[in-house]
GROMACS .gro file of N, CA and C in nm:
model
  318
    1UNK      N    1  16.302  10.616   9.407
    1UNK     CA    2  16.189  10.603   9.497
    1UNK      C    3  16.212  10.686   9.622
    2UNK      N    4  16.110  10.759   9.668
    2UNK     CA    5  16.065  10.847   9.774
    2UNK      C    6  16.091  10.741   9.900
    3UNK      N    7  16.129  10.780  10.012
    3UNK     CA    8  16.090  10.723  10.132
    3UNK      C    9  15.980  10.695  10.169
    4UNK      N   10  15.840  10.776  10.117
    4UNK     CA   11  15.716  10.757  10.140
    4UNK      C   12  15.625  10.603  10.082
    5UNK      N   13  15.737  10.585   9.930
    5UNK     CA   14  15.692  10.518   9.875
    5UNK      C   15  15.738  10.366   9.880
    6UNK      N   16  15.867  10.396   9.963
    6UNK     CA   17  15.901  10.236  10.037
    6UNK      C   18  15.862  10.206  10.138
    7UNK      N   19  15.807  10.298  10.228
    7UNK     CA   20  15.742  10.306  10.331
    7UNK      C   21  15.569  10.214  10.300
    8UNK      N   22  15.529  10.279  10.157
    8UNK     CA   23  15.438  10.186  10.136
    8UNK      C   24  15.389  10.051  10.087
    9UNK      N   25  15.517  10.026  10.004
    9UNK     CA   26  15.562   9.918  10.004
    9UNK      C   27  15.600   9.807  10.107
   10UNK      N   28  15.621   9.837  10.158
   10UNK     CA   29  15.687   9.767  10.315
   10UNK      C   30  15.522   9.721  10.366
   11UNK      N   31  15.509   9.840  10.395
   11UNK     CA   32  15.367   9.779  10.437
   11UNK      C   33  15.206   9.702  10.384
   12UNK      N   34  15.243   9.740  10.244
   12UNK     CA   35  15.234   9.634  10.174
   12UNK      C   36  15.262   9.475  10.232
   13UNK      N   37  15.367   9.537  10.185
   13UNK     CA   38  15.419   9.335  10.161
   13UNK      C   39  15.352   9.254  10.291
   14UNK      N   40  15.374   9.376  10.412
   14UNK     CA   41  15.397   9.299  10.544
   14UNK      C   42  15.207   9.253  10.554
   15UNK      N   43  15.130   9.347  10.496
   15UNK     CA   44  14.976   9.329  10.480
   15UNK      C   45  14.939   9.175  10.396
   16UNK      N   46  15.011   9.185  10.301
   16UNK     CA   47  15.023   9.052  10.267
   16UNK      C   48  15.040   8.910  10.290
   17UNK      N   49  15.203   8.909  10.340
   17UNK     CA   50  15.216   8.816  10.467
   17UNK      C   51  15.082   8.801  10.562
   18UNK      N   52  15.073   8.906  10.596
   18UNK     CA   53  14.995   8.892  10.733
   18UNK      C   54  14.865   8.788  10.652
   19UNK      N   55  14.825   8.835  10.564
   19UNK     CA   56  14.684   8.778  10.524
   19UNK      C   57  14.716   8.614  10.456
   20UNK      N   58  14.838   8.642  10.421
   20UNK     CA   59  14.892   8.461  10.395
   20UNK      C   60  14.875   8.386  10.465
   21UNK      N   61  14.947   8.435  10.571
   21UNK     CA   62  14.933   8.332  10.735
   21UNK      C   63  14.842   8.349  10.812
   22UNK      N   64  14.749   8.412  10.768
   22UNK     CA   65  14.573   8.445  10.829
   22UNK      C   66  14.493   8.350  10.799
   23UNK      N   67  14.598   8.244  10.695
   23UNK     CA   68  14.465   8.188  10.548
   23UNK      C   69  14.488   7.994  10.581
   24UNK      N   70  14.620   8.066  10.654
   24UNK     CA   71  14.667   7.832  10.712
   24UNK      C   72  14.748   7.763  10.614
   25UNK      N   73  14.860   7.884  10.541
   25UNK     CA   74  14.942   7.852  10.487
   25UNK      C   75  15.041   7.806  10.558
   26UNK      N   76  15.029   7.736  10.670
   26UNK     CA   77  15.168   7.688  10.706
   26UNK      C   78  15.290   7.607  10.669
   27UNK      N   79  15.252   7.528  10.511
   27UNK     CA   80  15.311   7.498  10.434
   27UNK      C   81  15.414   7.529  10.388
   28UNK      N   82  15.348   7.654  10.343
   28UNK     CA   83  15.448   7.746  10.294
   28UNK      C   84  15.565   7.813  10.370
   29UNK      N   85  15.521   7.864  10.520
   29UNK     CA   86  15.650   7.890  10.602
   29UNK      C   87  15.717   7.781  10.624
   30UNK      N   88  15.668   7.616  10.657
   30UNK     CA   89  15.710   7.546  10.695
   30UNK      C   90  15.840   7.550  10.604
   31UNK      N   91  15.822   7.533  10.448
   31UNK     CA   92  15.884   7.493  10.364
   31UNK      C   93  16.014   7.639  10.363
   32UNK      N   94  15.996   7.731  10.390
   32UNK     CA   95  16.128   7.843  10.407
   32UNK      C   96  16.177   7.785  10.519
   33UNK      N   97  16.144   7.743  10.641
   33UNK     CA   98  16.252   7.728  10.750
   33UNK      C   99  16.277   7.572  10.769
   34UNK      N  100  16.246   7.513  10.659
   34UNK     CA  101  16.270   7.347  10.671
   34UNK      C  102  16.405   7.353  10.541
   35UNK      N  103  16.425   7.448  10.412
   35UNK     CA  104  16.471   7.464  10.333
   35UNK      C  105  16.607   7.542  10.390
   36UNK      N  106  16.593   7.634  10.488
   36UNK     CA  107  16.688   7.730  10.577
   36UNK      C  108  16.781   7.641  10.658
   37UNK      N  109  16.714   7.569  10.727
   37UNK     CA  110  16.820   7.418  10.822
   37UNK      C  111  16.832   7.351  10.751
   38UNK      N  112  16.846   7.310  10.637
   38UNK     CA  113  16.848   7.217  10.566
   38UNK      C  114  17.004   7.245  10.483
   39UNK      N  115  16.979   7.352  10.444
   39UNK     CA  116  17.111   7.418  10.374
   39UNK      C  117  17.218   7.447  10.488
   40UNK      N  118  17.165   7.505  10.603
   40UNK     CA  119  17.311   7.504  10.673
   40UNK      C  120  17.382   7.411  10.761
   41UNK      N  121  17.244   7.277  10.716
   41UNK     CA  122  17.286   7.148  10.782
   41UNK      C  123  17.410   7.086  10.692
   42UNK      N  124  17.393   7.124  10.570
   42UNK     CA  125  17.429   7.107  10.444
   42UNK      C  126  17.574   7.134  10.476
   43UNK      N  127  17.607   7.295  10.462
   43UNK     CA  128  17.746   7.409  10.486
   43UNK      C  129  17.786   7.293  10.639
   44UNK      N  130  17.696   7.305  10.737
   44UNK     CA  131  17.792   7.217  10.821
   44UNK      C  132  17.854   7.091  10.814
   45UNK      N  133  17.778   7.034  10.718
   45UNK     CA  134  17.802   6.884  10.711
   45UNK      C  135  17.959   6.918  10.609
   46UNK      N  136  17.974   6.960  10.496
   46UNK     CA  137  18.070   7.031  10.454
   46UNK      C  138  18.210   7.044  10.545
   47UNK      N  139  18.148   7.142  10.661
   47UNK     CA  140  18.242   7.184  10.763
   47UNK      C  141  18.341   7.103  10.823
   48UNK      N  142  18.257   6.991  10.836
   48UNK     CA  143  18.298   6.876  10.895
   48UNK      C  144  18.215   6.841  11.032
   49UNK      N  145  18.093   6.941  11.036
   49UNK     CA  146  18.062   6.914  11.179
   49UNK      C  147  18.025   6.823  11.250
   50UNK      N  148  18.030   6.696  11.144
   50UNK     CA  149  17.956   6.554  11.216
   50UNK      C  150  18.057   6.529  11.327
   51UNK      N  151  18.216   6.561  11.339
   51UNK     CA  152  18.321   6.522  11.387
   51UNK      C  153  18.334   6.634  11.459
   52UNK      N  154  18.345   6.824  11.456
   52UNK     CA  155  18.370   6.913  11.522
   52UNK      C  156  18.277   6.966  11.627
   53UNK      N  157  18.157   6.922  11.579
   53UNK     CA  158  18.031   6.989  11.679
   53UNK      C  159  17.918   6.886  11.641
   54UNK      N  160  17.920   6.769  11.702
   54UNK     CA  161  17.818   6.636  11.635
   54UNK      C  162  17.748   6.668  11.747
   55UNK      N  163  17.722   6.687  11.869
   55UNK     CA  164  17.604   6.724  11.973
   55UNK      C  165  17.516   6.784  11.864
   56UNK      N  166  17.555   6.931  11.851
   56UNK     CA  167  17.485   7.073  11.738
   56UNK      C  168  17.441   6.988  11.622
   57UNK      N  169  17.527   6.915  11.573
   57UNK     CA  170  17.515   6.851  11.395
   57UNK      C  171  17.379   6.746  11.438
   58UNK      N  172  17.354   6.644  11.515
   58UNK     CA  173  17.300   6.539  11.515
   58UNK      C  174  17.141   6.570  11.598
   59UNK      N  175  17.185   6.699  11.626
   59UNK     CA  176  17.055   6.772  11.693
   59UNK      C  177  16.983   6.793  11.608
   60UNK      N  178  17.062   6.917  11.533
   60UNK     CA  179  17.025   7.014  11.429
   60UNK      C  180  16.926   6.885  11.308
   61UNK      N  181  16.995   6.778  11.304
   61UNK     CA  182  16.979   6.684  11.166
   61UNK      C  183  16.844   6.604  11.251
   62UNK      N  184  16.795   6.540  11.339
   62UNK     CA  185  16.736   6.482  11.394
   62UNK      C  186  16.618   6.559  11.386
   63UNK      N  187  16.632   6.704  11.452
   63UNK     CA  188  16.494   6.801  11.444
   63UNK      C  189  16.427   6.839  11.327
   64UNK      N  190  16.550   6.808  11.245
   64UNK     CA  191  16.477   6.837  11.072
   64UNK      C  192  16.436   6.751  11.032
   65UNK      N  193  16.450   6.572  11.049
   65UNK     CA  194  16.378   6.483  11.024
   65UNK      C  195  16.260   6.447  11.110
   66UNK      N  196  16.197   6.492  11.221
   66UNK     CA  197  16.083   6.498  11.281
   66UNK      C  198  16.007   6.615  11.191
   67UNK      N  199  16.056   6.709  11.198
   67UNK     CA  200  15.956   6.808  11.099
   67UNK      C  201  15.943   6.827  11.033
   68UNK      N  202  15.994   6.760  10.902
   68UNK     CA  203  15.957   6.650  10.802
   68UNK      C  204  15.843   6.579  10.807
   69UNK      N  205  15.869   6.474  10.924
   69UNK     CA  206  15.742   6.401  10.940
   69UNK      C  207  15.663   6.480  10.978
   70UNK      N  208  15.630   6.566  11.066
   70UNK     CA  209  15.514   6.641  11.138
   70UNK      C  210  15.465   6.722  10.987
   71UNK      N  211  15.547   6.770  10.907
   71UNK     CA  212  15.427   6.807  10.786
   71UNK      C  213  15.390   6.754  10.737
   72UNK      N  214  15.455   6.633  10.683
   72UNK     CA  215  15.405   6.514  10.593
   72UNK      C  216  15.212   6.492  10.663
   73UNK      N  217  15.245   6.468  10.779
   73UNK     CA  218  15.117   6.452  10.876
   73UNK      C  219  15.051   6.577  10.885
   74UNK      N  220  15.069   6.694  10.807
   74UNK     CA  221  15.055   6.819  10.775
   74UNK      C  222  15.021   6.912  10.938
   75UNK      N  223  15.090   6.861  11.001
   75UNK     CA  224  15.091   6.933  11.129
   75UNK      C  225  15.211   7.074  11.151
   76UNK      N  226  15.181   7.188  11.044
   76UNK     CA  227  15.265   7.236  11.027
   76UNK      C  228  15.281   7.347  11.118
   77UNK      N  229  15.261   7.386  11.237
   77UNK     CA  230  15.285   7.423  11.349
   77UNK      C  231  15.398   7.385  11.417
   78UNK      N  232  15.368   7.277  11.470
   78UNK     CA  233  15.529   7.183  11.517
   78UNK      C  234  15.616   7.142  11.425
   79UNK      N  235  15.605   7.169  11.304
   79UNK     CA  236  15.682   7.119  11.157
   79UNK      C  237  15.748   7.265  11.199
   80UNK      N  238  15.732   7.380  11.228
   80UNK     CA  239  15.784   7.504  11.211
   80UNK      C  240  15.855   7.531  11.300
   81UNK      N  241  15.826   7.469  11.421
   81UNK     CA  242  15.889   7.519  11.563
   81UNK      C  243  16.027   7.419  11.529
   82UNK      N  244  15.997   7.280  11.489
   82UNK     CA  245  16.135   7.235  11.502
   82UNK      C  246  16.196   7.216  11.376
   83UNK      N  247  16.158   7.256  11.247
   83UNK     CA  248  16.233   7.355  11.191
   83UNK      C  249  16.342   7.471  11.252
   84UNK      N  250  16.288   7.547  11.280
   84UNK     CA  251  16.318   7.685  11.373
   84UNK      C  252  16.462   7.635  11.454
   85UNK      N  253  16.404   7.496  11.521
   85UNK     CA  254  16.550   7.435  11.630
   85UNK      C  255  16.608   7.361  11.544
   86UNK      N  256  16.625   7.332  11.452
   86UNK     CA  257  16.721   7.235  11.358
   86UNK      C  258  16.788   7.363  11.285
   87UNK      N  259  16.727   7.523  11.264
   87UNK     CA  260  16.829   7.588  11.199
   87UNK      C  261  16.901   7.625  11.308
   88UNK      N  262  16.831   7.637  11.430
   88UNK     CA  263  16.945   7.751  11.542
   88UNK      C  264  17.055   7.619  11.552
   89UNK      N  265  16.999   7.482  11.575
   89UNK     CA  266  17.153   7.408  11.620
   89UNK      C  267  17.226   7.395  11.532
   90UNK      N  268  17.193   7.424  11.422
   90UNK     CA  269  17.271   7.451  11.227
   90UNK      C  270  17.350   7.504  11.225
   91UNK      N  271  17.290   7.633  11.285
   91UNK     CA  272  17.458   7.790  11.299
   91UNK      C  273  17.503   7.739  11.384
   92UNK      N  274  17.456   7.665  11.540
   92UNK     CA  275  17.586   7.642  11.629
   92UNK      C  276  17.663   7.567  11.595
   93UNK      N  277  17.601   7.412  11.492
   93UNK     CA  278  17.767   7.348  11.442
   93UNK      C  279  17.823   7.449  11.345
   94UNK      N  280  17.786   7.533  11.273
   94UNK     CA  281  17.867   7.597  11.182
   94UNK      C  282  17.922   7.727  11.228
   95UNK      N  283  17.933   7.735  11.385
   95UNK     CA  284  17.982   7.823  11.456
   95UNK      C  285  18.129   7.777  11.483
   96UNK      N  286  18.090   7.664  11.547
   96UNK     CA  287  18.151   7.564  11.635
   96UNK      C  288  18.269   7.477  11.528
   97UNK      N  289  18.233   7.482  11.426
   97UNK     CA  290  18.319   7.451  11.347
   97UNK      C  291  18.440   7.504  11.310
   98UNK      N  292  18.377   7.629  11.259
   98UNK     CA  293  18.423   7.720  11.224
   98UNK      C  294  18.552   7.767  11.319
   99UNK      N  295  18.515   7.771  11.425
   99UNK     CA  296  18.607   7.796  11.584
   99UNK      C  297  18.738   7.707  11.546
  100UNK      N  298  18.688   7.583  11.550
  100UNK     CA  299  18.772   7.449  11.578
  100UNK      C  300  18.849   7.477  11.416
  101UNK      N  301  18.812   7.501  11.303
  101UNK     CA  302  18.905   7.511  11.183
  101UNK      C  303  19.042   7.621  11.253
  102UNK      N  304  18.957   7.686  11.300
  102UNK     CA  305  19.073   7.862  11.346
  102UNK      C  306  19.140   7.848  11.435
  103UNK      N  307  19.111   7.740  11.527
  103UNK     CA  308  19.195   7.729  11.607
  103UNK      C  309  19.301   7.612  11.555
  104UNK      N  310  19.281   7.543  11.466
  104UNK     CA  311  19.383   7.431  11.462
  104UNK      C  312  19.458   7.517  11.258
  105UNK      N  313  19.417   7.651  11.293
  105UNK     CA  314  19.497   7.739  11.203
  105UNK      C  315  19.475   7.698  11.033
  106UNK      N  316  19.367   7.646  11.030
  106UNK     CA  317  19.321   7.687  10.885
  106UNK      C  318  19.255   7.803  10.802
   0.00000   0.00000   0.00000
């Protein structure tokens, strides 16, 4: 493939998207970034982060069970935003973990 022709592709796809979320699919994003914190609530819980970074862990886990409920109530706007904050405090316990394994030399 040509550069021209990934070039049109790309913009494609992105024409697409665009007209997805033009249409009040918020469902559907909801469900990628509720599925995204969910898994690295997952890897952290793993980590151990309930015990290494439980501020981050109990944040991260709390914001994903409100936006849960907020779609259920199909309010998937605020289902997305705190989605969004249940993955960012996700990577910080699995940052924060991660730290605390390396430093106590595992």
């Amino acid at each position: 493939m040509n550069e021209r022709a990934i070039a049109r592709g790309l913009l494609a796809a992105a024409a697409a998207l665009s007209l997805v979320g033009g249409t009040g699919c918020g469902g559907f994003f909801y469900a990628l970034d509720a599925s995204s914190a969910a898994t690295k609530l997952e890897t952290a819980k793993k980590m151990g982060a309930e015990q290494l970074a439980p501020y981050e862990y109990h944040y991260a886990n709390e914001h994903l069970t409100k936006a849960m409920e907020e779609a259920a109530a199909a309010d998937y706007g605020d289902a997305i935003d705190l989605a969004n904050l249940a993955d960012k405090y996700a990577d910080k316990a699995i940052q924060l973990s991660k730290s605390a394994h390396e430093g106590a030399g595992r």
